[in-house]
Short mmCIF file of C-alpha atoms in Angstrom, two decimals:
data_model
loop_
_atom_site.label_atom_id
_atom_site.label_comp_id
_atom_site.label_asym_id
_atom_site.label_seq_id
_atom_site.Cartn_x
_atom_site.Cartn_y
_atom_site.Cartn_z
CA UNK A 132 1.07 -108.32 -18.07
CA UNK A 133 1.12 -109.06 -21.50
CA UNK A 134 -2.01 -107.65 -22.00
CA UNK A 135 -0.42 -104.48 -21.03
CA UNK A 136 1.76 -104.15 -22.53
CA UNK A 137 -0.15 -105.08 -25.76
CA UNK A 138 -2.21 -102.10 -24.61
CA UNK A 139 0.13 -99.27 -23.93
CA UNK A 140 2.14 -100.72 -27.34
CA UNK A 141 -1.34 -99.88 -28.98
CA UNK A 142 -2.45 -96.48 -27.54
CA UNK A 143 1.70 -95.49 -27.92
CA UNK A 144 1.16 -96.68 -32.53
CA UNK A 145 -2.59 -95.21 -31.88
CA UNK A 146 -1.90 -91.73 -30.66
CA UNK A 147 1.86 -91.53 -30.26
CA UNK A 148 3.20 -88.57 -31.44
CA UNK A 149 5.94 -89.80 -33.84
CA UNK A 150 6.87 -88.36 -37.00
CA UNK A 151 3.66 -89.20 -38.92
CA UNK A 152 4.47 -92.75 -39.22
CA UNK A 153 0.78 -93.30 -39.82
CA UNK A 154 -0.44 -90.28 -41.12
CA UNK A 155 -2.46 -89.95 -44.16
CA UNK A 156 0.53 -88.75 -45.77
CA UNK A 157 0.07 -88.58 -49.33
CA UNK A 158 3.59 -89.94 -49.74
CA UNK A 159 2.93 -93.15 -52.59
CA UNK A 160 4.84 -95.55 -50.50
CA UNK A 161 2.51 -95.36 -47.67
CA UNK A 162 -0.10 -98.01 -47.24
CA UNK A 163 -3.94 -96.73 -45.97
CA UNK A 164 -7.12 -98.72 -45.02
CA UNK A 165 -9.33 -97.75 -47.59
CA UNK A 166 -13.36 -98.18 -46.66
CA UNK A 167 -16.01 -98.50 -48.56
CA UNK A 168 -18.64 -95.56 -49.31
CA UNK A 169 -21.64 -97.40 -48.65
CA UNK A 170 -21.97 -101.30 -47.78
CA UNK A 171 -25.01 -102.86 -48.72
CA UNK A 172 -27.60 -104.81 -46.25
CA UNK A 173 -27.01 -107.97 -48.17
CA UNK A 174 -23.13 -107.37 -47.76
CA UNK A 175 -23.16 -106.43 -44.41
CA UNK A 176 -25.31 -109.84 -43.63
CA UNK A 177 -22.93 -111.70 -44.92
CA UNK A 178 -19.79 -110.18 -43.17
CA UNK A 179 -21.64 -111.00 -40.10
CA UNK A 180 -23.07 -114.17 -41.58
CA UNK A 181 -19.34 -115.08 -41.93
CA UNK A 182 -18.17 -114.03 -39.17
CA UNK A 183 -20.89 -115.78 -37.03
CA UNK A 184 -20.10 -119.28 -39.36
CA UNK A 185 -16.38 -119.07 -38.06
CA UNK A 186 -17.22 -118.08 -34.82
CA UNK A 187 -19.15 -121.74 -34.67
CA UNK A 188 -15.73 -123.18 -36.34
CA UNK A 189 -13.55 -121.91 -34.25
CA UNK A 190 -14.96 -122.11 -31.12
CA UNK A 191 -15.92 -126.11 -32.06
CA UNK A 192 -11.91 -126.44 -33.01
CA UNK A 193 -10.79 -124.70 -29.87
CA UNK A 194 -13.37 -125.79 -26.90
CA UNK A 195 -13.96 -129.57 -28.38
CA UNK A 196 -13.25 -131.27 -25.13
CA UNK A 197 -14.86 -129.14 -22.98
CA UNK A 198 -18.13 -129.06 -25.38
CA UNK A 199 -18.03 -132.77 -24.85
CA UNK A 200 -17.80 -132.58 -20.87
CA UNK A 201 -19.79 -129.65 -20.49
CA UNK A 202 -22.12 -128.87 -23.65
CA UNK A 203 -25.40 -129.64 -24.92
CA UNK A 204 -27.99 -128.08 -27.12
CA UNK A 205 -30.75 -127.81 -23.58
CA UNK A 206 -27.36 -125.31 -22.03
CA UNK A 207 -27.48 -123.63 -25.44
CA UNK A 208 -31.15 -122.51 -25.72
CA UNK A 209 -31.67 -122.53 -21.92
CA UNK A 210 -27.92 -120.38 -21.34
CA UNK A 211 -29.12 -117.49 -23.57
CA UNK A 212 -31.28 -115.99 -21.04
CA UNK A 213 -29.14 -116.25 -17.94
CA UNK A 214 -26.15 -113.52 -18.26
CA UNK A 215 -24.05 -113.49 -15.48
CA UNK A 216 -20.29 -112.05 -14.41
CA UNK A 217 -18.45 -114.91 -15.28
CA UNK A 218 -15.75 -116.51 -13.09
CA UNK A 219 -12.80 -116.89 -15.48
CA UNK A 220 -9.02 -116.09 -14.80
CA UNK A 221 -8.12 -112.77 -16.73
CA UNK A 222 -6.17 -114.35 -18.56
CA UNK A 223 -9.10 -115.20 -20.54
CA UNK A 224 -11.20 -112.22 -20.06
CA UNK A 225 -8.70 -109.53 -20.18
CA UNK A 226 -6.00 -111.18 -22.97
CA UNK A 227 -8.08 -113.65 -24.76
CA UNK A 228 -10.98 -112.03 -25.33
CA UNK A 229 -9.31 -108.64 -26.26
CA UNK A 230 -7.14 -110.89 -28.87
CA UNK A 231 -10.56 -112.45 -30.14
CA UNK A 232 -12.16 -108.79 -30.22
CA UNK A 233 -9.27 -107.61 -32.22
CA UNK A 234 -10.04 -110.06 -35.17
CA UNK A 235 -13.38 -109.17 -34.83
CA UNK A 236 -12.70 -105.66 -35.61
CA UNK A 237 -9.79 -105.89 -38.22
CA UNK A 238 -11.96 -108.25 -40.17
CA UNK A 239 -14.92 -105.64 -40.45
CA UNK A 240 -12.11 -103.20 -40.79
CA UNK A 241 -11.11 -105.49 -43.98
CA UNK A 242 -14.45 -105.23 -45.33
CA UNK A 243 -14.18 -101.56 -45.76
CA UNK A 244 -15.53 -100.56 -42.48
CA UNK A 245 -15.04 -97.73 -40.77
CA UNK A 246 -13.50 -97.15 -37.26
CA UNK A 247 -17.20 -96.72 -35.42
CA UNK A 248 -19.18 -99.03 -38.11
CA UNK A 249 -16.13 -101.77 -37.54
CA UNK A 250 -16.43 -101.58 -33.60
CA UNK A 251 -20.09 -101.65 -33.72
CA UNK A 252 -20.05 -104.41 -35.66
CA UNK A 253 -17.26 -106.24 -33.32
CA UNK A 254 -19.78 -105.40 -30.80
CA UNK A 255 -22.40 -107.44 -32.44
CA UNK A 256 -20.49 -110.71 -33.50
CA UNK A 257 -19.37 -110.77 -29.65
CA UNK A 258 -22.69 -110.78 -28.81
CA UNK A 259 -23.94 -113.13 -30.97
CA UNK A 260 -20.69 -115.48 -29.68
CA UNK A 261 -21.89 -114.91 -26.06
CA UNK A 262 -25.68 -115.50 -26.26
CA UNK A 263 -25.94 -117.84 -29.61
CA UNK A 264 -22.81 -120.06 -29.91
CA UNK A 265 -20.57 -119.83 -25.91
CA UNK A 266 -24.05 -120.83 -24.08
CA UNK A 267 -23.36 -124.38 -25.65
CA UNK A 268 -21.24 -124.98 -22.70
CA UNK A 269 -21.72 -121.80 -20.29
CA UNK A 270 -23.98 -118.80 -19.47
CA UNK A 271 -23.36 -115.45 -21.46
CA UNK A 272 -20.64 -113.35 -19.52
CA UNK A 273 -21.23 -109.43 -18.59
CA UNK A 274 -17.53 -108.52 -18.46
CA UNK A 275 -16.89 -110.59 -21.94
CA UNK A 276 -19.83 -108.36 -23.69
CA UNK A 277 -18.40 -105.39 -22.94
CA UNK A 278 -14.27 -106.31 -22.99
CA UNK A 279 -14.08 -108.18 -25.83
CA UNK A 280 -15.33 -105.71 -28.34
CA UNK A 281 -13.90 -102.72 -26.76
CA UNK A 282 -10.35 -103.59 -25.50
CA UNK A 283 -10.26 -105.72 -28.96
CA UNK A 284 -10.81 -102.90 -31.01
CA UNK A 285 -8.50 -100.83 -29.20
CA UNK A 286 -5.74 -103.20 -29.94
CA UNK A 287 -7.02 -104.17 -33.59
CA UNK A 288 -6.33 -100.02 -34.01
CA UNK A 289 -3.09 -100.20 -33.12
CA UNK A 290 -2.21 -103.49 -34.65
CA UNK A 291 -3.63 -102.61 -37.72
CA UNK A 292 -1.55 -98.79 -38.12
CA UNK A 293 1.27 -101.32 -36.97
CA UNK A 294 0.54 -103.62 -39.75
CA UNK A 295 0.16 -100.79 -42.57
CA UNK A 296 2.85 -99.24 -41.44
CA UNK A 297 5.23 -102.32 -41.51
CA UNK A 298 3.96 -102.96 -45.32
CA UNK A 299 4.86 -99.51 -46.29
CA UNK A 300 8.43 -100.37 -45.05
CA UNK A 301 8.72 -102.65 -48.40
CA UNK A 302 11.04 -104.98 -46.73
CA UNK A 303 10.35 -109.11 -46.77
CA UNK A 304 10.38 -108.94 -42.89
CA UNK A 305 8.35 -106.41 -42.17
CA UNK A 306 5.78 -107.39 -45.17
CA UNK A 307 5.43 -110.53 -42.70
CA UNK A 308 5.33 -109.04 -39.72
CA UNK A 309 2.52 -106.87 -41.30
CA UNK A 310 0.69 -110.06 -42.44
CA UNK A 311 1.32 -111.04 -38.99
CA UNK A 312 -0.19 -107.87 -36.83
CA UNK A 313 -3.09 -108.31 -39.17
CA UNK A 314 -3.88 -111.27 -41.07
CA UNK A 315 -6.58 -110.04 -43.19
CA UNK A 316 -4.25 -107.82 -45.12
CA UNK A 317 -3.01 -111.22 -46.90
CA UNK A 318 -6.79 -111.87 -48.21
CA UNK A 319 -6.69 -110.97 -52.15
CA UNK A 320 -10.96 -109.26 -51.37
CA UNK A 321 -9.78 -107.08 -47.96
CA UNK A 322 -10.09 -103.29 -48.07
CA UNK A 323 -6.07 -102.99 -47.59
CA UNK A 324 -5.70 -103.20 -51.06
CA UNK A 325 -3.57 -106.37 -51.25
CA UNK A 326 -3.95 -107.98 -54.96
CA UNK A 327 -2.43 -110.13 -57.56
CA UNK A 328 -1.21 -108.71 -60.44
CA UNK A 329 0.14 -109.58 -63.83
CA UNK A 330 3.91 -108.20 -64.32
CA UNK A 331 5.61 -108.47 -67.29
CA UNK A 332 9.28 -107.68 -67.21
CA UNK A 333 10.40 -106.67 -70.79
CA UNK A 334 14.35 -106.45 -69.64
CA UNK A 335 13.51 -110.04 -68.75
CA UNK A 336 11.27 -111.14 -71.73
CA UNK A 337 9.47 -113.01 -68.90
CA UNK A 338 5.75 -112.77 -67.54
CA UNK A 339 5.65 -113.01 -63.54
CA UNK A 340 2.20 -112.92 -61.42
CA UNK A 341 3.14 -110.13 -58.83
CA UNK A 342 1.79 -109.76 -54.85
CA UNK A 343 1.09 -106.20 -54.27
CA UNK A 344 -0.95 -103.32 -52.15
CA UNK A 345 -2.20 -100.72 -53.87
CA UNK A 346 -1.98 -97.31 -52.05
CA UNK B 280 -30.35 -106.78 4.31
CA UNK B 281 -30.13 -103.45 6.00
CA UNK B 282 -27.82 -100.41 4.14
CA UNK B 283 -25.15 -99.55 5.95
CA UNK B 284 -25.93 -95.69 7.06
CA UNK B 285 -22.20 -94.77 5.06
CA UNK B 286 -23.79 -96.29 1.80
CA UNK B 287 -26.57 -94.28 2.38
CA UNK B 288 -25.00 -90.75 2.50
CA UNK B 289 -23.27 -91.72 -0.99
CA UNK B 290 -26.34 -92.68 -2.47
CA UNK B 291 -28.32 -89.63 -1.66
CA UNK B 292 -25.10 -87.34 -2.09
CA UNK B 293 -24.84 -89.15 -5.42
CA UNK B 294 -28.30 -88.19 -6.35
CA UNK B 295 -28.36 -84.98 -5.09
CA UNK B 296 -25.18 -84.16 -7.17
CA UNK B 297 -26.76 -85.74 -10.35
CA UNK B 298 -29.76 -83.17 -10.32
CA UNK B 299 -27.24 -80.95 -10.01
CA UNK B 300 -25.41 -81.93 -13.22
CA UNK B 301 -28.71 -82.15 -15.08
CA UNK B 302 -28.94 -78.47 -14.75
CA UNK B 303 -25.68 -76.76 -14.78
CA UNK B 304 -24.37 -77.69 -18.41
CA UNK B 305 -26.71 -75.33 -19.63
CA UNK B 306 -26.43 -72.46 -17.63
CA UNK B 307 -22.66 -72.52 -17.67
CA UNK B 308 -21.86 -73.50 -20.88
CA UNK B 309 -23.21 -70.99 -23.13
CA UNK B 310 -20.02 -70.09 -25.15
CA UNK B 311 -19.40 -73.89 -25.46
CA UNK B 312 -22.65 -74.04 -27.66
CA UNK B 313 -21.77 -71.48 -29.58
CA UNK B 314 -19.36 -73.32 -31.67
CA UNK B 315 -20.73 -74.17 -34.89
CA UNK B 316 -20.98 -78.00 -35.99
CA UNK B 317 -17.51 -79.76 -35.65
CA UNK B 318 -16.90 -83.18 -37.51
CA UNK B 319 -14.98 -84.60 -34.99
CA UNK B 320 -15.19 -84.89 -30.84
CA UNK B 321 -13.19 -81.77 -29.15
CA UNK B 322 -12.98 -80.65 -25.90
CA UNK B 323 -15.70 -78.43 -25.94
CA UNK B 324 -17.60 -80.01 -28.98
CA UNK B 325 -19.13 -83.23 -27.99
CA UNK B 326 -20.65 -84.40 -31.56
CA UNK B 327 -23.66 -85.99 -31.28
CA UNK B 328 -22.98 -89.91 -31.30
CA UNK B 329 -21.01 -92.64 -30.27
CA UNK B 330 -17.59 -92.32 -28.70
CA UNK B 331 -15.06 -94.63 -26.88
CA UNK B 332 -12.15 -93.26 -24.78
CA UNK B 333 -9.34 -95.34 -23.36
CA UNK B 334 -6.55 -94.35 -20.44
CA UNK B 335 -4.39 -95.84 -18.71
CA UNK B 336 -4.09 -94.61 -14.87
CA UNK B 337 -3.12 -95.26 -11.16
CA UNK B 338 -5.40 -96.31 -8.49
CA UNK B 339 -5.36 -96.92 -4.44
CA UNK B 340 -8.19 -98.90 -2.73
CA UNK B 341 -8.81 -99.45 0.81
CA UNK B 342 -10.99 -102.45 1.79
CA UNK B 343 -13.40 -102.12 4.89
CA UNK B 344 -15.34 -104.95 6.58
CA UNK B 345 -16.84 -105.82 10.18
CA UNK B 346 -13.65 -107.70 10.80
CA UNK B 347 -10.68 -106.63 8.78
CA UNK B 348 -9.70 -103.09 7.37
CA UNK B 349 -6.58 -103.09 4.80
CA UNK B 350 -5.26 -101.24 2.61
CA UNK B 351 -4.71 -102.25 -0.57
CA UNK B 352 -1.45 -99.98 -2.03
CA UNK B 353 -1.02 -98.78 -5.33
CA UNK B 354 -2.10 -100.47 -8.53
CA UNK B 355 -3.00 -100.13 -11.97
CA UNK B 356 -5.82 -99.36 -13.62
CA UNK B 357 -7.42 -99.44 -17.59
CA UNK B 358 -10.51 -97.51 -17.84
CA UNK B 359 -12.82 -97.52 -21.07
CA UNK B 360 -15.96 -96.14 -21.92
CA UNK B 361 -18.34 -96.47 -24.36
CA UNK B 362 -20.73 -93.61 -24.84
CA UNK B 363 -23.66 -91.83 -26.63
CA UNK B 364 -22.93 -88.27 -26.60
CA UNK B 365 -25.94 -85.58 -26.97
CA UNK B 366 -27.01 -81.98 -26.94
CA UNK B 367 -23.64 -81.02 -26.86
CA UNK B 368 -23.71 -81.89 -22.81
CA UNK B 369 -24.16 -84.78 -21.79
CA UNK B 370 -23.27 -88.60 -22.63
CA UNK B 371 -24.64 -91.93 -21.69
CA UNK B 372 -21.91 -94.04 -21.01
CA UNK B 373 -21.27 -98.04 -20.45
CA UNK B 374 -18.02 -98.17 -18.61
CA UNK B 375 -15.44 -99.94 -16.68
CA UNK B 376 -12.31 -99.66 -15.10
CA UNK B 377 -10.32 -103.06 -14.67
CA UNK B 378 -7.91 -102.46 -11.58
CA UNK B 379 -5.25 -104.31 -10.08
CA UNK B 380 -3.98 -103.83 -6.98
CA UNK B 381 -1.37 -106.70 -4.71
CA UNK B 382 -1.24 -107.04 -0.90
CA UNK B 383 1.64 -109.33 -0.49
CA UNK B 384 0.62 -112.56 -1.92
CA UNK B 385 -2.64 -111.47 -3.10
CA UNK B 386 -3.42 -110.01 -6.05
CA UNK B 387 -6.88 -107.78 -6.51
CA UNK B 388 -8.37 -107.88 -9.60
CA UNK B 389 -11.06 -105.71 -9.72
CA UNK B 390 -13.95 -105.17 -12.61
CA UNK B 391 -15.98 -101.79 -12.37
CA UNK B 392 -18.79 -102.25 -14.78
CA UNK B 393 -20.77 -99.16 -14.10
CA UNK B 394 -23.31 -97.30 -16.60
CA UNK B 395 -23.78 -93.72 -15.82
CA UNK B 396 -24.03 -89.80 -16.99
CA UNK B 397 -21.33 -87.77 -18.12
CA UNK B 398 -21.87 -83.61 -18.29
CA UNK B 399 -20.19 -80.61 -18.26
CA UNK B 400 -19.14 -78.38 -15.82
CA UNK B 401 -18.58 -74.56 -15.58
CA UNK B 402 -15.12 -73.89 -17.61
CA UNK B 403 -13.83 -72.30 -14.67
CA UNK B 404 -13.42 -75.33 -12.11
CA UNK B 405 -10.62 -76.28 -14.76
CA UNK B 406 -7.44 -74.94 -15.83
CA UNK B 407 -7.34 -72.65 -18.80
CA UNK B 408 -8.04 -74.35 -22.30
CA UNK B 409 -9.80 -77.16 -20.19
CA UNK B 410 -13.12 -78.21 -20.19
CA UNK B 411 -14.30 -80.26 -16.89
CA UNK B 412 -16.93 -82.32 -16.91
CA UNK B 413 -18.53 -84.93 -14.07
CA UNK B 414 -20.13 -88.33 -14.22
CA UNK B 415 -22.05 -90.44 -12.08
CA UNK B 416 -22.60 -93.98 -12.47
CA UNK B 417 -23.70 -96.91 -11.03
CA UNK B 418 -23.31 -100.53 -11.87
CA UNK B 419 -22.26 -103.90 -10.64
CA UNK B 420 -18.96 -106.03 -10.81
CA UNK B 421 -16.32 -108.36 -9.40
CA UNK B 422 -13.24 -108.54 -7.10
CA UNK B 423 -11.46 -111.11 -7.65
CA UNK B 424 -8.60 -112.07 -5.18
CA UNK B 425 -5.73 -114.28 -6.08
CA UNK B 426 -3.64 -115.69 -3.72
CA UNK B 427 -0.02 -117.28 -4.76
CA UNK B 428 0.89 -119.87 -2.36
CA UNK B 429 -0.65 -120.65 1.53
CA UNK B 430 -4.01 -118.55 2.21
CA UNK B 431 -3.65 -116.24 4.85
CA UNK B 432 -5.78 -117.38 8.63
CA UNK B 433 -8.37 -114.93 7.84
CA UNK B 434 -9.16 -117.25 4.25
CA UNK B 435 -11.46 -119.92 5.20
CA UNK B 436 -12.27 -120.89 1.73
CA UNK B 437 -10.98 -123.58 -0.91
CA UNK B 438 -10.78 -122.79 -4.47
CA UNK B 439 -7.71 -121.11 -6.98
CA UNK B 440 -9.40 -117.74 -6.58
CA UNK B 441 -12.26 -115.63 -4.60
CA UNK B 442 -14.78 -114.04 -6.23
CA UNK B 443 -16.96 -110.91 -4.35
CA UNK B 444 -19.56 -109.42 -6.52
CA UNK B 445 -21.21 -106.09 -5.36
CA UNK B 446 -22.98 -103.03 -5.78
CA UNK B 447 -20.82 -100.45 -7.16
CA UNK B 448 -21.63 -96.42 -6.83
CA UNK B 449 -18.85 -94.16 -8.65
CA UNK B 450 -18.18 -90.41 -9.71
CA UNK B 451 -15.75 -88.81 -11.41
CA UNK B 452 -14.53 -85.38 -11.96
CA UNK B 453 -11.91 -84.74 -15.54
CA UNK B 454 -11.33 -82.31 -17.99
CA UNK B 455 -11.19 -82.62 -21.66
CA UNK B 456 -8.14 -80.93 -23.49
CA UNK B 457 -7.77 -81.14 -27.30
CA UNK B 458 -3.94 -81.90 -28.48
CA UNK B 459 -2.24 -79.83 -31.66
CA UNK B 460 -2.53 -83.26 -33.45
CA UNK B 461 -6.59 -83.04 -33.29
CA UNK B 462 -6.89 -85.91 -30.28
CA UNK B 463 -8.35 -84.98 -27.53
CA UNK B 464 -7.27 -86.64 -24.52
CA UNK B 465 -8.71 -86.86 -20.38
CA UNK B 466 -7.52 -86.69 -17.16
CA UNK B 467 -10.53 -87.90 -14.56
CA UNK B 468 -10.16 -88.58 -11.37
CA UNK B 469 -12.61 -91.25 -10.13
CA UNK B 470 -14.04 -92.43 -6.53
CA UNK B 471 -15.55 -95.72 -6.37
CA UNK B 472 -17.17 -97.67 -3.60
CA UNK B 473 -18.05 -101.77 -4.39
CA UNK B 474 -20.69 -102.76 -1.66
CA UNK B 475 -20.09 -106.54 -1.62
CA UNK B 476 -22.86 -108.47 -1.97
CA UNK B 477 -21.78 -112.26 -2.90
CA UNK B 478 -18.73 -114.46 -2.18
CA UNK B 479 -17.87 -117.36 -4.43
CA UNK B 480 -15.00 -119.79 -4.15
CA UNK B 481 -13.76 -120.98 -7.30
CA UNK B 482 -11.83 -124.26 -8.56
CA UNK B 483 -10.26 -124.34 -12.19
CA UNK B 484 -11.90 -127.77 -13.71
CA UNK B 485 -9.76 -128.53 -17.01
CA UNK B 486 -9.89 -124.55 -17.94
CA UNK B 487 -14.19 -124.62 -16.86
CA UNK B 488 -14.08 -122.41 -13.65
CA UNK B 489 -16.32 -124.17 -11.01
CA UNK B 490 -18.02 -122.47 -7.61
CA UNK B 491 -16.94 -124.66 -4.87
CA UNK B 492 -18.44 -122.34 -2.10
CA UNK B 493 -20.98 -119.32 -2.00
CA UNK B 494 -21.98 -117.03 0.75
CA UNK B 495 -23.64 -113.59 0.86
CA UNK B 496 -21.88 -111.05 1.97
CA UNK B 497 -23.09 -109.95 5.45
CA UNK B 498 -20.71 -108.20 7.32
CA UNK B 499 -20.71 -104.59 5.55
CA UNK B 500 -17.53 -105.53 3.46
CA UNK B 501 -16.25 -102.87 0.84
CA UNK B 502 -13.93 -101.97 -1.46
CA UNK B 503 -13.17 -98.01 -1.79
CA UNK B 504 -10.98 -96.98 -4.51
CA UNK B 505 -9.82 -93.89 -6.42
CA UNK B 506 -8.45 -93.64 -9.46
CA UNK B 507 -6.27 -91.52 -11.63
CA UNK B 508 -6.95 -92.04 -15.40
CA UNK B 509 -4.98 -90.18 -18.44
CA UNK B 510 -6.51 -91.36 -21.51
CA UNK B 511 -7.89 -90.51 -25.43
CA UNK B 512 -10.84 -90.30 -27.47
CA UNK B 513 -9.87 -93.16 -29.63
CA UNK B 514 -13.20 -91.96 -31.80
#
């Protein structure tokens, strides 16, 4: 249920008709994603490199006792070539995966990705999760290949208008709840434009290092 | 195992309708082509690429074996797809549409994975300012039934859950409609048939979902379902 919520909640921020919450309004307090013209190979390797390296982390962090009941390095070579429809609950194929797919995409989508490149490359890390690093303790899952990337992005679109759309509020709060809908908005290198800055207040006489977003 | 002689029909209906489709687009849809090159997916664009649409809809199966027929109400149902539009016409798609439906106690969780063709129809088998369009598709998936508390008689197996995986045929006929904002958004209505093929009893093992019991599927059991999707080109 939660799941659908999270869903409907997405397509409503997504494509709701409200009064251009999320437009591209060139209003200066509104915050934008802002990608990148052209990503190289070489940076595009690593984003995936990256993401592939935490993948392994988390996954090691989250599944440890059931790699040590159920894993070995013969399931993880021998796993890769035996896809299958898996027999999970839905609660993890419908709400944990799409969660997991949603970081997938707002990280590329912090990159400077855009919408199709970010979901493509969603697409790819969940792949490389399901036939390089999950085999460790089971067989690559049909439903996860396709769910994860594409209900995940679906959120991570809606999450992330929610989350630029809470930081344009300029409010403590809703600043947090922004860093909250989307987490990679708080990393100083994302594509949201969140920096440090040097402020000097002159009514002050004082020198302050400021958090901001640029627009 | 021998085809039931129902299955049959839909295949050959199914294939007869997707000749069809191959041909029509382009002898119906010549003021659809005329529109110069569009940036972005419209009703009666379709640029040349990758898309994904997402709805939302309403759904009613029915589920048909040698020894028990049921219906299974009124559920709901998220459909995506994941596409490679072409020519204008016609789109490769990698779908599925997750339903849930509840009998009682048990609750039907069904995955449609199906990959198929999507094309256009003639503009006028839709209302005005609508463009219709058809797709076939065939794939493979699970039902998964649930059951909260004591099995019902007709249960003989262990396990948290039941697992049937089958054959699925599907086709669906929607139009395309472009909003004021620049979305375009669907309404398809879908039939789908899931010829089950394998039966699997399964046990939750510290989270690790074990099969405790497997069986094929021998006694013609289906699931028929149709489905009423509203949904949006999310790109």
């Amino acid at each position: 249920m939660s799941f659908l919520v999270g869903l409907i909640l997405s397509l409503l921020f997504v494509f709701g008709p409200g009064p251009g919450l999320f437009a591209q309004s060139s209003s200066r307090d509104d915050y934008h994603h802002m990608p990148m013209e052209d990503i190289s190979p070489r940076e595009k390797a690593g984003n995936f490199g990256f993401m592939y390296v935490a993948q392994w982390g988390i996954y090691y962090v989250s599944q440890r006792e059931t790699i040590d009941d159920h894993g070995s390095f013969k399931n993880w070579h021998e796993n890769m070539t035996k896809p299958h429809f898996d027999k999970d609950h839905f609660n993890y194929n419908i709400f944990k995966h799409t969660i997991t797919g949603q970081y997938y995409y707002l990280f590329y989508r912090s990159r400077g990705y855009e919408q199709k490149d970010a979901f493509a490359w969603a697409a790819l890390s969940s792949l490389a999760f399901e036939f390089a690093i999950e085999t460790v303790t089971e067989r690559p899952s049909y439903q996860d290949m396709y769910q994860t990337p594409v209900f995940g992005s679906i959120v991570g679109m809606g999450f992330e208008r929610m989350s630029l759309y809470l930081h344009s509020l300029q409010t403590w709060p809703t600043t947090m709840l922004g860093y909250i809908f989307n987490p990679f908005t708080v990393l100083p290198m994302s594509h949201y434009q969140l920096g440090f800055y040097p402020t000097k207040y002159n009514d002050k006489g004082a020198l302050a290092l400021s958090l901001e977003m640029k627009l | 195992m021998r085809k039931p002689r129902h299955l049959q029909f839909i295949l050959s209906l199914y294939i007869t309708i997707l000749i069809i489709g191959l041909a029509v687009p382009r002898m119906a849809l010549a003021d659809a082509n005329d529109v110069p090159e569009a940036t972005s997916f419209t009703s009666q664009h379709w640029t040349t690429g990758l898309h994904l649409m997402a709805g939302l809809g309403v759904n009613t199966a029915f589920f048909s074996s040698s020894f028990l027929k049921k219906e299974a109400g009124i559920g709901l149902n998220i459909h995506t797809s994941v596409g490679y539009y072409f020519f204008n016409d016609y789109a490769f798609e990698v779908s599925t549409n997750v339903m849930f439906n509840r009998v009682k106690r048990t609750l039907i969780w069904n995955t449609l994975g199906t990959m198929g063709l999507r094309f256009r129809l003639p503009t006028y088998l839709a209302p005005a300012k609508a463009h219709p369009y058809l797709k076939i598709a065939a794939g493979r998936g699970p039902s998964v039934f649930i059951v909260k508390g004591q099995k019902p008689e007709f249960f003989d197996l262990g396990g948290d859950r039941t697992q049937i995986e089958g054959d699925i045929l599907s086709s669906a006929y929607g139009i395309f409609q472009n909003a004021r904002d620049g979305t375009s958004w669907f309404l398809e209505l879908s039939a789908t048939v899931n010829s089950y093929r394998k039966l699997e009893a399964i046990r939750d093992n510290k989270e690790v979902p074990e099969v405790i019991d497997s069986r094929i599927v021998t006694d013609h059991a289906a699931m028929y379902a149709v489905a009423l999707t509203f949904g949006v080109v999310v790109f």
